[in-house]
JSON list of C-alpha atoms in Angstrom, two decimals:
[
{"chain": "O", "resi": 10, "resn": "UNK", "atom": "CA", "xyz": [0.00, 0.00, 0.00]},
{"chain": "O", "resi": 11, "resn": "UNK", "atom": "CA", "xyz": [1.48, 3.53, -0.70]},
{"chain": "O", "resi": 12, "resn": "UNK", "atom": "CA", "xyz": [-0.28, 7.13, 0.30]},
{"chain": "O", "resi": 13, "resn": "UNK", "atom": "CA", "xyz": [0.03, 10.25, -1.05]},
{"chain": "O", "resi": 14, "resn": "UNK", "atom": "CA", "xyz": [-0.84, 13.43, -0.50]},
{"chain": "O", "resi": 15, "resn": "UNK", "atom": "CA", "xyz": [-1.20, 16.02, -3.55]},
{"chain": "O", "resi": 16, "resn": "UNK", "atom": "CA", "xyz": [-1.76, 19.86, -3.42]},
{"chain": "O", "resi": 17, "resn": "UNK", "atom": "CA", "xyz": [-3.59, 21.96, -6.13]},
{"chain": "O", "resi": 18, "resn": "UNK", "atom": "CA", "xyz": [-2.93, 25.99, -5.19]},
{"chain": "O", "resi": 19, "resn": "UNK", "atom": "CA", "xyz": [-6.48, 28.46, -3.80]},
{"chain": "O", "resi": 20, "resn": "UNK", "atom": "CA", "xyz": [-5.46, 32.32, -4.16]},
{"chain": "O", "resi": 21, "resn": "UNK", "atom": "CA", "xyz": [-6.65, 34.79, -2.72]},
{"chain": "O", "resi": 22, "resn": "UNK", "atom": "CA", "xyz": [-6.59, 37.11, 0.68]},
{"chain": "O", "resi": 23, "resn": "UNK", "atom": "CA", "xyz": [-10.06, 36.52, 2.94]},
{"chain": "O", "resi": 24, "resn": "UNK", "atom": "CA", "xyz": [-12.21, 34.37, 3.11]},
{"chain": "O", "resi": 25, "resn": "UNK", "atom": "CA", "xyz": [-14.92, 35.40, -0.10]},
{"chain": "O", "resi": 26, "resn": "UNK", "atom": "CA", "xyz": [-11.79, 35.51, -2.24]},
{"chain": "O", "resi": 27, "resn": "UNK", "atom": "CA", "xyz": [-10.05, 32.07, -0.88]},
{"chain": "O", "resi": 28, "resn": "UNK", "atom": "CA", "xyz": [-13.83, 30.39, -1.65]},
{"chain": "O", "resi": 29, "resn": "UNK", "atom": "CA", "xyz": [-14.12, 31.49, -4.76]},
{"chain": "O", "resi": 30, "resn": "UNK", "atom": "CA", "xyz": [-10.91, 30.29, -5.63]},
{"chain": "O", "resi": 31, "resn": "UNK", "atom": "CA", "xyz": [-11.08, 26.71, -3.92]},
{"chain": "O", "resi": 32, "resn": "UNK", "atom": "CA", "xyz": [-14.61, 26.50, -6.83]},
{"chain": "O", "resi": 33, "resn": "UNK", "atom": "CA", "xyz": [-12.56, 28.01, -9.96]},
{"chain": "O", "resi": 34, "resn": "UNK", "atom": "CA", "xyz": [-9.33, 25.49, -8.76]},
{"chain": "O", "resi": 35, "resn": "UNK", "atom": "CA", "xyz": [-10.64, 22.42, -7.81]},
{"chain": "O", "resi": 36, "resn": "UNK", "atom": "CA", "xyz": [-9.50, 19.39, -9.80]},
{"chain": "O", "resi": 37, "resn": "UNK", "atom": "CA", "xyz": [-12.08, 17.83, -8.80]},
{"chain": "O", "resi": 38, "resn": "UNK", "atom": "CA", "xyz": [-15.51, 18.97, -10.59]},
{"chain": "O", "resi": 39, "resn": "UNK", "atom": "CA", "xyz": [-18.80, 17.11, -11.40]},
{"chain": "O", "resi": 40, "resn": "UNK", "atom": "CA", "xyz": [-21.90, 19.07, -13.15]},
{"chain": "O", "resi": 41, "resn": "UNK", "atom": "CA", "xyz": [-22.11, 22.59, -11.08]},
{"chain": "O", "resi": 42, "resn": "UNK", "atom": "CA", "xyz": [-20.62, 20.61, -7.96]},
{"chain": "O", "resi": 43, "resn": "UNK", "atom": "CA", "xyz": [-16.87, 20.92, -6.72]},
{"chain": "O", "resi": 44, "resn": "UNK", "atom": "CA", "xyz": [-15.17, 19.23, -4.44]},
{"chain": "O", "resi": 45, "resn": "UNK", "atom": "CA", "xyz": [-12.38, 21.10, -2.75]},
{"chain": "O", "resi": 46, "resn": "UNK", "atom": "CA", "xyz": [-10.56, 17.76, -1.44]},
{"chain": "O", "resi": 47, "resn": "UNK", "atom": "CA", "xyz": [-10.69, 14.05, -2.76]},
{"chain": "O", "resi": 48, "resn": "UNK", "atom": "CA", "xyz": [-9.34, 11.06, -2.42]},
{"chain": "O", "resi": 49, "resn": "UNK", "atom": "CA", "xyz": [-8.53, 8.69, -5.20]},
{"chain": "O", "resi": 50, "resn": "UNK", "atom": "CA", "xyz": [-8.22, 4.92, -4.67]},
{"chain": "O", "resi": 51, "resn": "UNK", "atom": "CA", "xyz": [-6.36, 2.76, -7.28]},
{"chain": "O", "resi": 52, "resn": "UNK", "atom": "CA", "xyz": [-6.86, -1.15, -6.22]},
{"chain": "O", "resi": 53, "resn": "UNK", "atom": "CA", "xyz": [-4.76, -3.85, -8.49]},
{"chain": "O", "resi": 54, "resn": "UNK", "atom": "CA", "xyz": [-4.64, -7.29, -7.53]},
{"chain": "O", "resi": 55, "resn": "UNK", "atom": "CA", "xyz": [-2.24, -10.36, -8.82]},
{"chain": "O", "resi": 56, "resn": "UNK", "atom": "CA", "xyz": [-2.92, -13.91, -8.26]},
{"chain": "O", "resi": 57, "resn": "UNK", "atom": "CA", "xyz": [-1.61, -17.42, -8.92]},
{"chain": "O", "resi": 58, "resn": "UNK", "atom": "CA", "xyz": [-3.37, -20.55, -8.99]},
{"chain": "O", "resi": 59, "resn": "UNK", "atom": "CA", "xyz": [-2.46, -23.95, -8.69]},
{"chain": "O", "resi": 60, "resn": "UNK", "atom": "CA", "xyz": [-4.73, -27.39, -10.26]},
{"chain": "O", "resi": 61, "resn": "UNK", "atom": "CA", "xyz": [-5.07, -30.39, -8.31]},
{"chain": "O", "resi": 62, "resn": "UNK", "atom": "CA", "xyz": [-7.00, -33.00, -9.77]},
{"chain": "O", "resi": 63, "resn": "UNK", "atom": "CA", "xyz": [-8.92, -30.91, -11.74]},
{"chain": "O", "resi": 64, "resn": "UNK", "atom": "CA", "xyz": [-9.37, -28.40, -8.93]},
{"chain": "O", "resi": 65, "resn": "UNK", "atom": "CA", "xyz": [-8.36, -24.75, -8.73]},
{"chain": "O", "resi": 66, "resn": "UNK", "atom": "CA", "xyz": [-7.35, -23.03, -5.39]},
{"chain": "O", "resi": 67, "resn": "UNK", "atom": "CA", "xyz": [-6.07, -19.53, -5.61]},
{"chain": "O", "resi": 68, "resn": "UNK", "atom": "CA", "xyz": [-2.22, -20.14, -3.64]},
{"chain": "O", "resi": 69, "resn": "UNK", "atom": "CA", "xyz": [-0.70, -16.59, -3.84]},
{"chain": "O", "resi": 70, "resn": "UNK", "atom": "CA", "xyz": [-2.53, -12.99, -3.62]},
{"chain": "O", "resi": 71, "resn": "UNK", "atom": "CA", "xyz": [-1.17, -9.80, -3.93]},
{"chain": "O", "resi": 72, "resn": "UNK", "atom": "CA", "xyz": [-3.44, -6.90, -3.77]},
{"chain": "O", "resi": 73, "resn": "UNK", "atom": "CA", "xyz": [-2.21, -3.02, -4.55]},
{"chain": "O", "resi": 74, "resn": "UNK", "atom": "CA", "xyz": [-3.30, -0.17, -2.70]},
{"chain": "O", "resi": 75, "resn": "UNK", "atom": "CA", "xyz": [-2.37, 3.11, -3.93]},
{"chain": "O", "resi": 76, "resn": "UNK", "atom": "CA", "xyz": [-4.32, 6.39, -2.16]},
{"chain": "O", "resi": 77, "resn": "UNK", "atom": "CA", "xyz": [-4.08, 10.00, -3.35]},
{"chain": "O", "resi": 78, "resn": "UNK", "atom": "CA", "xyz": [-5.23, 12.18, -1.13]},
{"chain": "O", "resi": 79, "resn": "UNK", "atom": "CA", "xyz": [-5.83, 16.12, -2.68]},
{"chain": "O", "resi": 80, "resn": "UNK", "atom": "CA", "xyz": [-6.24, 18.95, -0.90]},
{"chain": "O", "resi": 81, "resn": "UNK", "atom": "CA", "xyz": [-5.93, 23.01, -1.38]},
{"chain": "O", "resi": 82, "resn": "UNK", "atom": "CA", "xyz": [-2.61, 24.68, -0.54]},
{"chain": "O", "resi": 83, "resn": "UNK", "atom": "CA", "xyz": [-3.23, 28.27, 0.16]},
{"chain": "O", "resi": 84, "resn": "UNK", "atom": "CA", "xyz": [-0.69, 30.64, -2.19]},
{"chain": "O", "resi": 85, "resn": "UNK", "atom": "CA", "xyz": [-0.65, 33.67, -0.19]},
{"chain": "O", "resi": 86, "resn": "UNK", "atom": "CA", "xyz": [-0.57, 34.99, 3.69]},
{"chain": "O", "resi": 87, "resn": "UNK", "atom": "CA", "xyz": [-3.53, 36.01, 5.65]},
{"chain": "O", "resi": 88, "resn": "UNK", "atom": "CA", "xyz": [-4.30, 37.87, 8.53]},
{"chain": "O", "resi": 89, "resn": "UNK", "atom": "CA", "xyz": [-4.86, 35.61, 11.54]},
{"chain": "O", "resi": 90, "resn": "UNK", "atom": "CA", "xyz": [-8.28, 35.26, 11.61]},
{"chain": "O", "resi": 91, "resn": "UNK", "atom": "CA", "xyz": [-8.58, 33.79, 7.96]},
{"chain": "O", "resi": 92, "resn": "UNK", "atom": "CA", "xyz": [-5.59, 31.35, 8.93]},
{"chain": "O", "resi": 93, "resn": "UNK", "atom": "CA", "xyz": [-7.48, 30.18, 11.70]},
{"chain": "O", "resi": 94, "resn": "UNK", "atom": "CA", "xyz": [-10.64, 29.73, 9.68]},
{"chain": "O", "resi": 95, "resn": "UNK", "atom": "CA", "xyz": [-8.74, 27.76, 6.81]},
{"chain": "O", "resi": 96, "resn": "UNK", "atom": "CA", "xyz": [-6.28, 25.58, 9.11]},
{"chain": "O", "resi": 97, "resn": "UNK", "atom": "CA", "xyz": [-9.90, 24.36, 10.44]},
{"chain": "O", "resi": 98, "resn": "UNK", "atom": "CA", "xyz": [-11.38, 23.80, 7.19]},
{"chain": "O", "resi": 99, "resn": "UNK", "atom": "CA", "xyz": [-8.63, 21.91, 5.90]},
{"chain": "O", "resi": 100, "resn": "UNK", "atom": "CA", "xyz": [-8.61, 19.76, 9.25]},
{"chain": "O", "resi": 101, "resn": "UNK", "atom": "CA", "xyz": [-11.98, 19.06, 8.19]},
{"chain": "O", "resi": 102, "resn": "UNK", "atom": "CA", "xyz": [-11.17, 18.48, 4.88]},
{"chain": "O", "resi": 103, "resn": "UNK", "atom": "CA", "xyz": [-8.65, 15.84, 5.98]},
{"chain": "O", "resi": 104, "resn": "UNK", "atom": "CA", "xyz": [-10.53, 13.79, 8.59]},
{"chain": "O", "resi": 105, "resn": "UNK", "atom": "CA", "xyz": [-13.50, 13.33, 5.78]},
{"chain": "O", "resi": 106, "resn": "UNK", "atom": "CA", "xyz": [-10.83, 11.65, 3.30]},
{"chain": "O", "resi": 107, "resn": "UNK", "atom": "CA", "xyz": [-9.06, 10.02, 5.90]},
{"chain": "O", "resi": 108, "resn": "UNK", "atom": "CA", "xyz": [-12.15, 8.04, 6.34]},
{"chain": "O", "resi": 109, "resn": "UNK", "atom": "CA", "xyz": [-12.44, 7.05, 2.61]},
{"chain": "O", "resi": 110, "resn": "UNK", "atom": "CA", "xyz": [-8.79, 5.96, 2.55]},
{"chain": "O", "resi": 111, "resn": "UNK", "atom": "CA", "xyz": [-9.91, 3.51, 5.26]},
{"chain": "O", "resi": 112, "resn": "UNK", "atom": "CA", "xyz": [-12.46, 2.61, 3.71]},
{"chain": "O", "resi": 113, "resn": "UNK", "atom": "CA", "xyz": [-10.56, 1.75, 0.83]},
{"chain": "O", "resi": 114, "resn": "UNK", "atom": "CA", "xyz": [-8.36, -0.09, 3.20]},
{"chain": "O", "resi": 115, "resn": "UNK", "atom": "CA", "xyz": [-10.72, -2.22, 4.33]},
{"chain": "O", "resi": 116, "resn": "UNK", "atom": "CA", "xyz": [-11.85, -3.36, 0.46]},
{"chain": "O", "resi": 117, "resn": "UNK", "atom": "CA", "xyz": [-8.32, -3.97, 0.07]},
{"chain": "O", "resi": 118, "resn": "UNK", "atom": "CA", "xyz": [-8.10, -6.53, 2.92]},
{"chain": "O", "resi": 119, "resn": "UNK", "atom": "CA", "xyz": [-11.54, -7.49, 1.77]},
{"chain": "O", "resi": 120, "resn": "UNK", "atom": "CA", "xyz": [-10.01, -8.44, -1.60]},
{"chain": "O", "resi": 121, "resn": "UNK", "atom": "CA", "xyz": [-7.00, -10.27, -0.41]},
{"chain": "O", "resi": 122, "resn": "UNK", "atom": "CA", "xyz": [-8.86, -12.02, 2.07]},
{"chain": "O", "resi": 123, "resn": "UNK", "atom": "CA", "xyz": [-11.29, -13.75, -0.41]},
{"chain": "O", "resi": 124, "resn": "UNK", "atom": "CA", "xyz": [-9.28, -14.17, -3.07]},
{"chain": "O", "resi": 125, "resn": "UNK", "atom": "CA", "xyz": [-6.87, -16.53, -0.69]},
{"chain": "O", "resi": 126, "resn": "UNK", "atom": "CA", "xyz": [-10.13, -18.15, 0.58]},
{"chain": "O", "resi": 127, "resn": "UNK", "atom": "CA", "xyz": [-11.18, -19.38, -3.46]},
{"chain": "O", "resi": 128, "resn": "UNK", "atom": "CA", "xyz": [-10.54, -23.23, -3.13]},
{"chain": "O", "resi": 129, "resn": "UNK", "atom": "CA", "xyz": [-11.29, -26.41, -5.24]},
{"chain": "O", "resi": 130, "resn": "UNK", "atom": "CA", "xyz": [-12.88, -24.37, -8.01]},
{"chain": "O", "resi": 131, "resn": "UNK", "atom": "CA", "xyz": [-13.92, -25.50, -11.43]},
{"chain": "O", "resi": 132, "resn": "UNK", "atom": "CA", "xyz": [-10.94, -24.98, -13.57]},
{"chain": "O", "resi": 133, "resn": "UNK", "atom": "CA", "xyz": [-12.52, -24.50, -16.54]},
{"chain": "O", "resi": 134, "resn": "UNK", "atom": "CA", "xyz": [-14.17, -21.24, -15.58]},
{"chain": "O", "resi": 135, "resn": "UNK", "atom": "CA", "xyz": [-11.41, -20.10, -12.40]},
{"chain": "O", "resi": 136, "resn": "UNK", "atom": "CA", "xyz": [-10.49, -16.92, -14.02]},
{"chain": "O", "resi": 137, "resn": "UNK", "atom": "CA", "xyz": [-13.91, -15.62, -14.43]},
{"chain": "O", "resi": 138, "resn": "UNK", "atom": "CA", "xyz": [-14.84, -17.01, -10.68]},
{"chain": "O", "resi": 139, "resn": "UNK", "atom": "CA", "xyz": [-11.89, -14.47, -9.53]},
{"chain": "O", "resi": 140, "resn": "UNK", "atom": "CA", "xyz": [-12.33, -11.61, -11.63]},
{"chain": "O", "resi": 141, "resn": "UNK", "atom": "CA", "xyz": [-16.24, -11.60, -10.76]},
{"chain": "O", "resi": 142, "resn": "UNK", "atom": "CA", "xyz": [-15.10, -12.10, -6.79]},
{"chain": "O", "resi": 143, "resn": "UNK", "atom": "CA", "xyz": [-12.82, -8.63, -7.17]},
{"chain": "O", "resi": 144, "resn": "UNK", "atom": "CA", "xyz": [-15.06, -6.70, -8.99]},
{"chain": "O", "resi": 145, "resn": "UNK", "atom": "CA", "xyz": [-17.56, -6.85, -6.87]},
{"chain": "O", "resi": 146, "resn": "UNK", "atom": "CA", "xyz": [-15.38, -6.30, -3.42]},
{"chain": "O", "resi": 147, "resn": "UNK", "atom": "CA", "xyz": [-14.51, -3.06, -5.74]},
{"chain": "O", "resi": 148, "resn": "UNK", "atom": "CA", "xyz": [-17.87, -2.13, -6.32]},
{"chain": "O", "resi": 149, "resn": "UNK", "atom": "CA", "xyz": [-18.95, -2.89, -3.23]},
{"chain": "O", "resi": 150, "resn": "UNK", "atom": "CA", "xyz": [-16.11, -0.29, -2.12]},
{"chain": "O", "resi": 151, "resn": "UNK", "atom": "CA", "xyz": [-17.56, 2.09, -4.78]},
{"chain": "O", "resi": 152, "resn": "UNK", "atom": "CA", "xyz": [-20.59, 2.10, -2.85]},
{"chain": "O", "resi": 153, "resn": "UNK", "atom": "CA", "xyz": [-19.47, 2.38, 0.44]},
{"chain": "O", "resi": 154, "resn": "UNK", "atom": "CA", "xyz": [-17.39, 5.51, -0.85]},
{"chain": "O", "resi": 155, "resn": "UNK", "atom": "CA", "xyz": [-20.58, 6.85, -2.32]},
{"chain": "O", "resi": 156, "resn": "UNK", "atom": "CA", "xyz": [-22.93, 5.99, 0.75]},
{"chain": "O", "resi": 157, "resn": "UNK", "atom": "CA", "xyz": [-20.67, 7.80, 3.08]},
{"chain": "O", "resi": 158, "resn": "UNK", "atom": "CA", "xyz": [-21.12, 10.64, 0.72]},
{"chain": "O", "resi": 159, "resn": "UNK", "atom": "CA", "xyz": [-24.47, 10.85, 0.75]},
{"chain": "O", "resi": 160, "resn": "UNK", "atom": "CA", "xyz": [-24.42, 10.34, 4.68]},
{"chain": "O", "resi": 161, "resn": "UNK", "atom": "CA", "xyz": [-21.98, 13.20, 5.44]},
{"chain": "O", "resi": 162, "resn": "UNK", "atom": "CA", "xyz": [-22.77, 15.19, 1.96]},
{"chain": "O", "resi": 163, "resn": "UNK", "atom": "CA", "xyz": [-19.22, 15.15, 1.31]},
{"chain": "O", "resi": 164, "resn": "UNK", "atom": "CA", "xyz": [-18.36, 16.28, 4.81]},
{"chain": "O", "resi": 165, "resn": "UNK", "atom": "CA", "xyz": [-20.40, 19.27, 5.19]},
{"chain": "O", "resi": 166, "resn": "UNK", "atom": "CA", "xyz": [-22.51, 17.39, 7.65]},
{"chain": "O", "resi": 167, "resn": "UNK", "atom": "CA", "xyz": [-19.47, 14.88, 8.98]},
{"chain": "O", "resi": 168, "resn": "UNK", "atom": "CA", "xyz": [-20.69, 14.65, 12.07]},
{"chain": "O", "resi": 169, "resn": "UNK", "atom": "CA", "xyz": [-23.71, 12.11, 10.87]},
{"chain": "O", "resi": 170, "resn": "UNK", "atom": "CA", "xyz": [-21.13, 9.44, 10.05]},
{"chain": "O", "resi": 171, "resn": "UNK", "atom": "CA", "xyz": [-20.67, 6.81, 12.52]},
{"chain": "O", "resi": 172, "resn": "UNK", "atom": "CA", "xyz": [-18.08, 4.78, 10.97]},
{"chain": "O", "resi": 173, "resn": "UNK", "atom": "CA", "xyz": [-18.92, 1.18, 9.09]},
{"chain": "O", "resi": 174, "resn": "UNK", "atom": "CA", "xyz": [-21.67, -1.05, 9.22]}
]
């Protein structure tokens, strides 16, 4: 697993101007919605098999975690009060993404585990049997990611989020 954290730059002096320029900067757009901070998960996953009378067992996983985490960089000084004001949103911004890292962590477990657990399969269609297995661990993830969203609408309302099912 590796984690990284990214910075895209917000001008601006106060906090109309920094806002403004967190919506005009962020990398991260969908429709008329912007997302100031995001995390993006990329999962790969390499497997060996072994046949035994006909029988497939998966014998050797190995699952790749990579996690971007993106967040605003303020270019330019501000007076105390703003600093204060933005050191708390980007604490906020920070806690909501550490949460869907984890959660991407836990698919990632998810995925490993399983995979190892595929024993005494039919051959003939093993491949398939695996790939169906990890894509839906990974779409399950998708939907956790999105759920948690919804719960929290993208961390404006954080506090409603009580951590996994």
């Amino acid at each position: 697993m590796s984690e990284k954290t990214e910075y895209y730059p917000v001008h601006g002096t106060g906090k109309k101007a920094i806002t403004q320029s967190l919506r005009k900067n962020s990398p991260h757009k969908k429709g008329q919605n912007y997302y100031p901070a995001y995390t993006q998960t990329d999962i790969k996953y390499q497997y060996t098999w072994g046949n035994r009378a006909g029988r497939c067992s998966v014998v050797k996983v190995k699952v790749f975690l990579t996690l971007t985490y993106v967040y605003p960089q303020l270019s330019l000084s501000q007076s105390s009060q703003t600093q204060t004001w933005w050191n708390e949103k980007v604490r906020k911004f920070e806690i909501h993404e550490k949460i869907h890292g984890n959660i991407s962590k836990r698919a990632a477990h998810e995925l490993d585990r399983k995979l190892r657990a595929l024993k005494g399969i039919n051959c003939s269609n093993a491949k398939q049997i695996i790939t169906n297995r990890a894509r839906f661990i990974i779409r399950q993830m998708k939907n956790s990611q999105a759920e948690y969203d919804r719960i929290t609408r993208h961390g404006l309302e954080q506090h409603k989020y009580h951590g996994p099912k």
